Amino acid sequence: MNYTVLTESFSPPEIDKREIFRYMGVISSDNDTEKLTDLCLDEIKGSLKYNVCYCVTELEITNNTADFGCTSITSDSLSKALVNCERAVIFSATIGIEADRLIAKYGKLSPSKALCFQAIGAERIEALCDEFCNKIKSEYGSITPRFSPGYGDLPLSFQRDIFGILGCEKRIGLTLNESLIMSPTKSVTAIIGIK
Amino acid sequence: MNFREYLKNNIVVLDGGMGTLLQKKGLLPGEHPEAWNLSHPEEITEIHKAYYDAGSNVVNINTFGANPLKFSDSELQEIIKAAIQNADKARKLSNAPQEKFIALDIGPSGRLLKPFGDLDFEDAIEAFAKVVRIGVKYGVDLVTIETMNDCYETKAAVLAVKENCDLPFIVTNAYGLDGKLMTGAEPSAMVAMLEGLGADAIGANCSLGPAQLIAVAEDILSVSSTPVAIKPNAGLPKVENGKTVFDVTSDEFADIVAKMCEKGVRIVGGCCGTTPEYISKLCAKIKDIKPSEITDKNISCVSSYTHAVEFSDSPVLIGERINPTGKKRFKQALAEHDIDYILREGLNQQEKGVHILDVNVGLPEIDEPAMLKEAVCELQAIINLPLQIDTADFTAMENAMRAYNGKPMVNSVNGKQESMDAIFPLVKKYGGLVVALTLDENGIPDNVEGRIAIAKKIIAAAEKYGIPKKNLIFDTLAMTISADRNAAKVTLESLRKIRNELGCHTSLGVSNVSFGLPARDGVNSTFFTMALTNGLSAAIMNPYSAEMMKSYYSYKALSGLDENCSDYIEFSATIETTTVAKEQATSVKAPTADNESIASELQKAIIKGRKESALTLTRELIKTVKPLDIVENEIIPALDVVGKGFEAKTVYLPQLLMSAESAQASFEVIKENMQNSGEKQESKFNIVIATVKGDIHDIGKNIVKLLLQNYGFNVTDLGKDVPAEVISDKVCELDCPLCCLSALMTTTVPAMEETIKLLRKTAPGCKVMVGGAVLNKEYADMIGADLYAKDAMEAVRQALEL
């Protein structure tokens, strides 16, 4: 098996404002929230990056252990999520540090904007992951939903394995801190099964 | 011959990729390549030898990821020692005729530095220093710092090298497709900082193929007075028939990189995917290229972690507002350690269009070295303008210059021996552009000749320290014309001579000229224009003064520095809106006669979250109503309306926050008013709030803080990632009845529990309230918290009930 780690930059996925409102805890948006969101979207425009690095691996599930060839992990929920798959994609994605900077800036200046940038960041990184998964789907056919460390009984410490395999620091500037939190924070690591 | 001498007259060839070759030899994903120095020494030696045989002058030992964050001290010692031995063996085995050097290779730590990551700057320096000390002990010829994608981490690595050896060092950064580092730095910013720090060569490596690196190489060449190094990847990896291939061939690679040498690049090599074949073809291509001469670009500049600001024809504006002199409200903020106030002052000036922020936090009763460093770091977390570090305290100056992310502006040195002896070594070590005042032991000369003589003396002294005059900017000292009618004339004449005859840039603290006079704005702005026509390069000024800004934009337009007058036209639009805003303010003013209608107006403004209106209305109201009555009868009732709506789910979080911010704007007016009248504000009680150790999320915490402040609590915010001891110390110091803790991750809840345990011991009377995404009432009980708040309003309600 070839474990080459590939890096890819995506163009900005389409923005879904309703998702942004949802992340802000707004059920039916009003004029003020719309205005606030437009203002923030305008400020963040052009400063985000959409980078992914990933590796296609083999996959063998015995009992509740998923063996990717380059690493393996015992997790009931992950094994169930990847059932019937013979290959998997381990990936990490980030929209870069700028969202964190704006959240920090407005945390001091205007918490409503900080909340909004937080929501925009969440919507953007999810959109990037969707974009990436669509690409994998078009190349490999049917795939499972993405599964991240911390879901179910897949321990957060599996982050270290993912970072070791992908070299996210060097490839997309994504780092893992001592308490297993990622910086930039608007980032995702996940596994998808190829059916 | 040593490396520095060789570099003077030759193009230096580095080696190519290591990781990709090791993978071919069986290195597994996730395995540390550095461990192979010990487990597979023959393979490593073989690769080094192949590069020497291909023509490399320098091989990087296999220590890219060898640092104390990944290995124990004893492992590190063994790995680096073996890595050097492997390279040394290869050098002895290779019969290739060229000069051969061995470089200690330092890659990124793998962690992001604070404030957006969790690695402390000083800890990063110490981590790299350990590597450098071992490398020096076992003998390398130079140090390579490479693939750094963050400006601050680059500085940490450079300081580690400078503080532990005198070896030459090459620094190359990893630029993305947008031509910037991952954390935003442009090539000109990196060159500014690295030349200031004294790098032997500066450049780019990794992340891109040779064709995509051409633009970055050209950017660096255009501003660098130091040899430039370029090490591209062999393009991007692809998988073809189960094999990894890179999409740029060795011939294409050699072609493009050779062209870079023709344009002036002096150090070349390859990164990921390149092999001895790439290096050998490159050597063949460049063997007849004459090494370009390194010319001094004579650029005077400072930089932040994103961009450089150059001093040339277009005047540079330095915002003067972060300075307590003559500002009661600012002094109060400093005394109360109200960092947010300083940050707002910085952001407001940035919005007005200044290029650099002066930072002065000197007050007799505060610990200036600690405060200045903190202010610099906090400002740099949210503002990307370069800073001018302004202090007369040499310890404070060094602390701040060391912690600064970029090449700082330093304010100031003067002709006194004591000053030059203290400041110039700091500039030599940390880099910087220094404001030099034309005064010395005998004071400020009252004539032009005297000031020029001091300027010459300062230039000569700087040169002795190896600081070129492009890194000096002279301030000929604006003195008030109310004391001496010729004061401005002498200042301007000195300025003109220094710019024209000594060829140095100049700066002035413009506002001093009108000290003691009424209606100072007009005098200041006219003086500013006069100084600009006499060759002023930069002004420390008040960007809130419309007159000063008018002078600046008009001067630029009139001097041919503003294409199509577009900056002027854009600026003029902001003047118009200011006037319109004033008119609107007057129109709200109309019903002042009727106190009741104004009162409800302010409440409406807060409920609707109209910050500007809340500000204007409070300013009006405070003329006739007692400040505390405004709080009691206007602000709190309005907040209650919004708070109830939020709990009833008719108002959503963004609206709650916009209201809270409007209330905060009103409070700021009230605070200022009370500060000036000497009235004391009664706060409910002290609360310490923090995000616990290990957690870097603070949006929720900031929201709770804002609302608690709104309701009159005296909140001390310790920030995020705060150790239990720090929280406990603060709670004890302030004798707090309540401490609020936040955690967002399951992994950081144990840190919360630990903090609570410590508080039980040190401050048994203090109640602990917890909140955060992963918590609920049961979980909160389990870790021993007294109170749990599911959102900010509930936190306020519970605090009020205490």
PDB file of C-alpha atoms in Angstrom, chain A residues 82-182:
ATOM      1  CA  LEU A  82     -16.713   1.903   8.698  1.00  0.00           C
ATOM      2  CA  VAL A  83     -18.384  -1.485   8.392  1.00  0.00           C
ATOM      3  CA  ASN A  84     -18.154  -3.104   4.938  1.00  0.00           C
ATOM      4  CA  CYS A  85     -15.413  -0.723   3.801  1.00  0.00           C
ATOM      5  CA  GLU A  86     -12.117  -1.993   2.434  1.00  0.00           C
ATOM      6  CA  ARG A  87     -10.384   1.321   2.194  1.00  0.00           C
ATOM      7  CA  ALA A  88     -10.514   4.572   4.142  1.00  0.00           C
ATOM      8  CA  VAL A  89      -9.478   8.186   3.775  1.00  0.00           C
ATOM      9  CA  ILE A  90      -7.811   9.894   6.727  1.00  0.00           C
ATOM     10  CA  PHE A  91      -7.900  13.649   6.276  1.00  0.00           C
ATOM     11  CA  SER A  92      -7.402  16.978   7.965  1.00  0.00           C
ATOM     12  CA  ALA A  93      -8.809  20.291   6.800  1.00  0.00           C
ATOM     13  CA  THR A  94      -8.392  23.896   7.917  1.00  0.00           C
ATOM     14  CA  ILE A  95      -9.560  27.349   6.889  1.00  0.00           C
ATOM     15  CA  GLY A  96      -6.445  28.933   8.434  1.00  0.00           C
ATOM     16  CA  ILE A  97      -5.644  31.300  11.282  1.00  0.00           C
ATOM     17  CA  GLU A  98      -7.539  34.390  10.112  1.00  0.00           C
ATOM     18  CA  ALA A  99     -10.883  33.273  11.587  1.00  0.00           C
ATOM     19  CA  ASP A 100      -9.170  32.851  14.980  1.00  0.00           C
ATOM     20  CA  ARG A 101      -7.632  36.304  14.686  1.00  0.00           C
ATOM     21  CA  LEU A 102     -10.988  37.927  13.961  1.00  0.00           C
ATOM     22  CA  ILE A 103     -12.680  36.016  16.777  1.00  0.00           C
ATOM     23  CA  ALA A 104      -9.952  37.159  19.189  1.00  0.00           C
ATOM     24  CA  LYS A 105     -10.067  40.737  17.925  1.00  0.00           C
ATOM     25  CA  TYR A 106     -13.810  41.077  18.321  1.00  0.00           C
ATOM     26  CA  GLY A 107     -13.830  39.117  21.556  1.00  0.00           C
ATOM     27  CA  LYS A 108     -12.285  42.293  22.943  1.00  0.00           C
ATOM     28  CA  LEU A 109     -14.191  44.775  20.840  1.00  0.00           C
ATOM     29  CA  SER A 110     -17.586  43.354  20.002  1.00  0.00           C
ATOM     30  CA  PRO A 111     -18.656  39.924  21.265  1.00  0.00           C
ATOM     31  CA  SER A 112     -21.622  39.908  18.873  1.00  0.00           C
ATOM     32  CA  LYS A 113     -19.181  40.025  15.972  1.00  0.00           C
ATOM     33  CA  ALA A 114     -16.977  37.436  17.677  1.00  0.00           C
ATOM     34  CA  LEU A 115     -20.012  35.167  17.876  1.00  0.00           C
ATOM     35  CA  CYS A 116     -20.734  35.787  14.222  1.00  0.00           C
ATOM     36  CA  PHE A 117     -17.144  35.069  13.114  1.00  0.00           C
ATOM     37  CA  GLN A 118     -17.262  31.929  15.213  1.00  0.00           C
ATOM     38  CA  ALA A 119     -20.394  30.858  13.341  1.00  0.00           C
ATOM     39  CA  ILE A 120     -18.931  31.780   9.963  1.00  0.00           C
ATOM     40  CA  GLY A 121     -15.796  29.778  10.781  1.00  0.00           C
ATOM     41  CA  ALA A 122     -17.878  26.752  11.739  1.00  0.00           C
ATOM     42  CA  GLU A 123     -19.947  26.983   8.568  1.00  0.00           C
ATOM     43  CA  ARG A 124     -16.836  27.462   6.389  1.00  0.00           C
ATOM     44  CA  ILE A 125     -14.888  24.497   7.731  1.00  0.00           C
ATOM     45  CA  GLU A 126     -17.928  22.234   7.434  1.00  0.00           C
ATOM     46  CA  ALA A 127     -18.456  23.451   3.864  1.00  0.00           C
ATOM     47  CA  LEU A 128     -14.815  22.683   3.091  1.00  0.00           C
ATOM     48  CA  CYS A 129     -15.195  19.160   4.479  1.00  0.00           C
ATOM     49  CA  ASP A 130     -18.343  18.651   2.370  1.00  0.00           C
ATOM     50  CA  GLU A 131     -16.465  19.834  -0.696  1.00  0.00           C
ATOM     51  CA  PHE A 132     -13.607  17.444   0.014  1.00  0.00           C
ATOM     52  CA  CYS A 133     -15.950  14.511   0.644  1.00  0.00           C
ATOM     53  CA  ASN A 134     -17.740  15.209  -2.637  1.00  0.00           C
ATOM     54  CA  LYS A 135     -14.406  15.033  -4.395  1.00  0.00           C
ATOM     55  CA  ILE A 136     -13.571  11.691  -2.783  1.00  0.00           C
ATOM     56  CA  LYS A 137     -17.039  10.444  -3.647  1.00  0.00           C
ATOM     57  CA  SER A 138     -16.587  11.383  -7.291  1.00  0.00           C
ATOM     58  CA  GLU A 139     -13.229   9.594  -7.392  1.00  0.00           C
ATOM     59  CA  TYR A 140     -13.976   6.508  -5.318  1.00  0.00           C
ATOM     60  CA  GLY A 141     -17.767   6.061  -5.353  1.00  0.00           C
ATOM     61  CA  SER A 142     -19.869   5.504  -2.260  1.00  0.00           C
ATOM     62  CA  ILE A 143     -18.445   6.768   1.064  1.00  0.00           C
ATOM     63  CA  THR A 144     -19.497   6.769   4.734  1.00  0.00           C
ATOM     64  CA  PRO A 145     -20.202   9.957   6.720  1.00  0.00           C
ATOM     65  CA  ARG A 146     -17.051  11.443   8.270  1.00  0.00           C
ATOM     66  CA  PHE A 147     -16.063  10.276  11.727  1.00  0.00           C
ATOM     67  CA  SER A 148     -13.777  12.339  13.978  1.00  0.00           C
ATOM     68  CA  PRO A 149     -11.742  11.636  17.111  1.00  0.00           C
ATOM     69  CA  GLY A 150     -13.984  12.383  20.090  1.00  0.00           C
ATOM     70  CA  TYR A 151     -17.112  10.922  18.442  1.00  0.00           C
ATOM     71  CA  GLY A 152     -18.530   7.896  20.253  1.00  0.00           C
ATOM     72  CA  ASP A 153     -15.731   5.914  21.860  1.00  0.00           C
ATOM     73  CA  LEU A 154     -13.018   6.996  19.406  1.00  0.00           C
ATOM     74  CA  PRO A 155     -10.586   8.695  21.793  1.00  0.00           C
ATOM     75  CA  LEU A 156      -9.445  12.251  21.177  1.00  0.00           C
ATOM     76  CA  SER A 157      -5.886  10.987  21.615  1.00  0.00           C
ATOM     77  CA  PHE A 158      -6.229   9.359  18.168  1.00  0.00           C
ATOM     78  CA  GLN A 159      -5.515  12.899  16.941  1.00  0.00           C
ATOM     79  CA  ARG A 160      -1.826  12.230  17.598  1.00  0.00           C
ATOM     80  CA  ASP A 161      -1.863   9.242  15.234  1.00  0.00           C
ATOM     81  CA  ILE A 162      -3.610  11.241  12.530  1.00  0.00           C
ATOM     82  CA  PHE A 163      -1.101  14.071  12.862  1.00  0.00           C
ATOM     83  CA  GLY A 164       1.776  11.593  12.726  1.00  0.00           C
ATOM     84  CA  ILE A 165       0.501  10.044   9.502  1.00  0.00           C
ATOM     85  CA  LEU A 166      -0.516  13.237   7.703  1.00  0.00           C
ATOM     86  CA  GLY A 167       2.206  15.655   8.860  1.00  0.00           C
ATOM     87  CA  CYS A 168      -0.488  18.354   8.996  1.00  0.00           C
ATOM     88  CA  GLU A 169       1.908  20.903  10.534  1.00  0.00           C
ATOM     89  CA  LYS A 170       4.143  21.049   7.511  1.00  0.00           C
ATOM     90  CA  ARG A 171       1.509  20.497   4.835  1.00  0.00           C
ATOM     91  CA  ILE A 172      -1.369  22.736   5.831  1.00  0.00           C
ATOM     92  CA  GLY A 173      -0.061  24.574   8.905  1.00  0.00           C
ATOM     93  CA  LEU A 174      -2.368  22.733  11.279  1.00  0.00           C
ATOM     94  CA  THR A 175      -0.983  21.990  14.751  1.00  0.00           C
ATOM     95  CA  LEU A 176      -2.065  19.978  17.756  1.00  0.00           C
ATOM     96  CA  ASN A 177      -1.502  21.332  21.243  1.00  0.00           C
ATOM     97  CA  GLU A 178      -0.852  19.473  24.470  1.00  0.00           C
ATOM     98  CA  SER A 179      -4.526  19.183  25.382  1.00  0.00           C
ATOM     99  CA  LEU A 180      -5.276  17.799  21.887  1.00  0.00           C
ATOM    100  CA  ILE A 181      -6.924  20.990  20.668  1.00  0.00           C
ATOM    101  CA  MET A 182      -6.108  21.997  17.117  1.00  0.00           C
TER     102      MET A 182
END
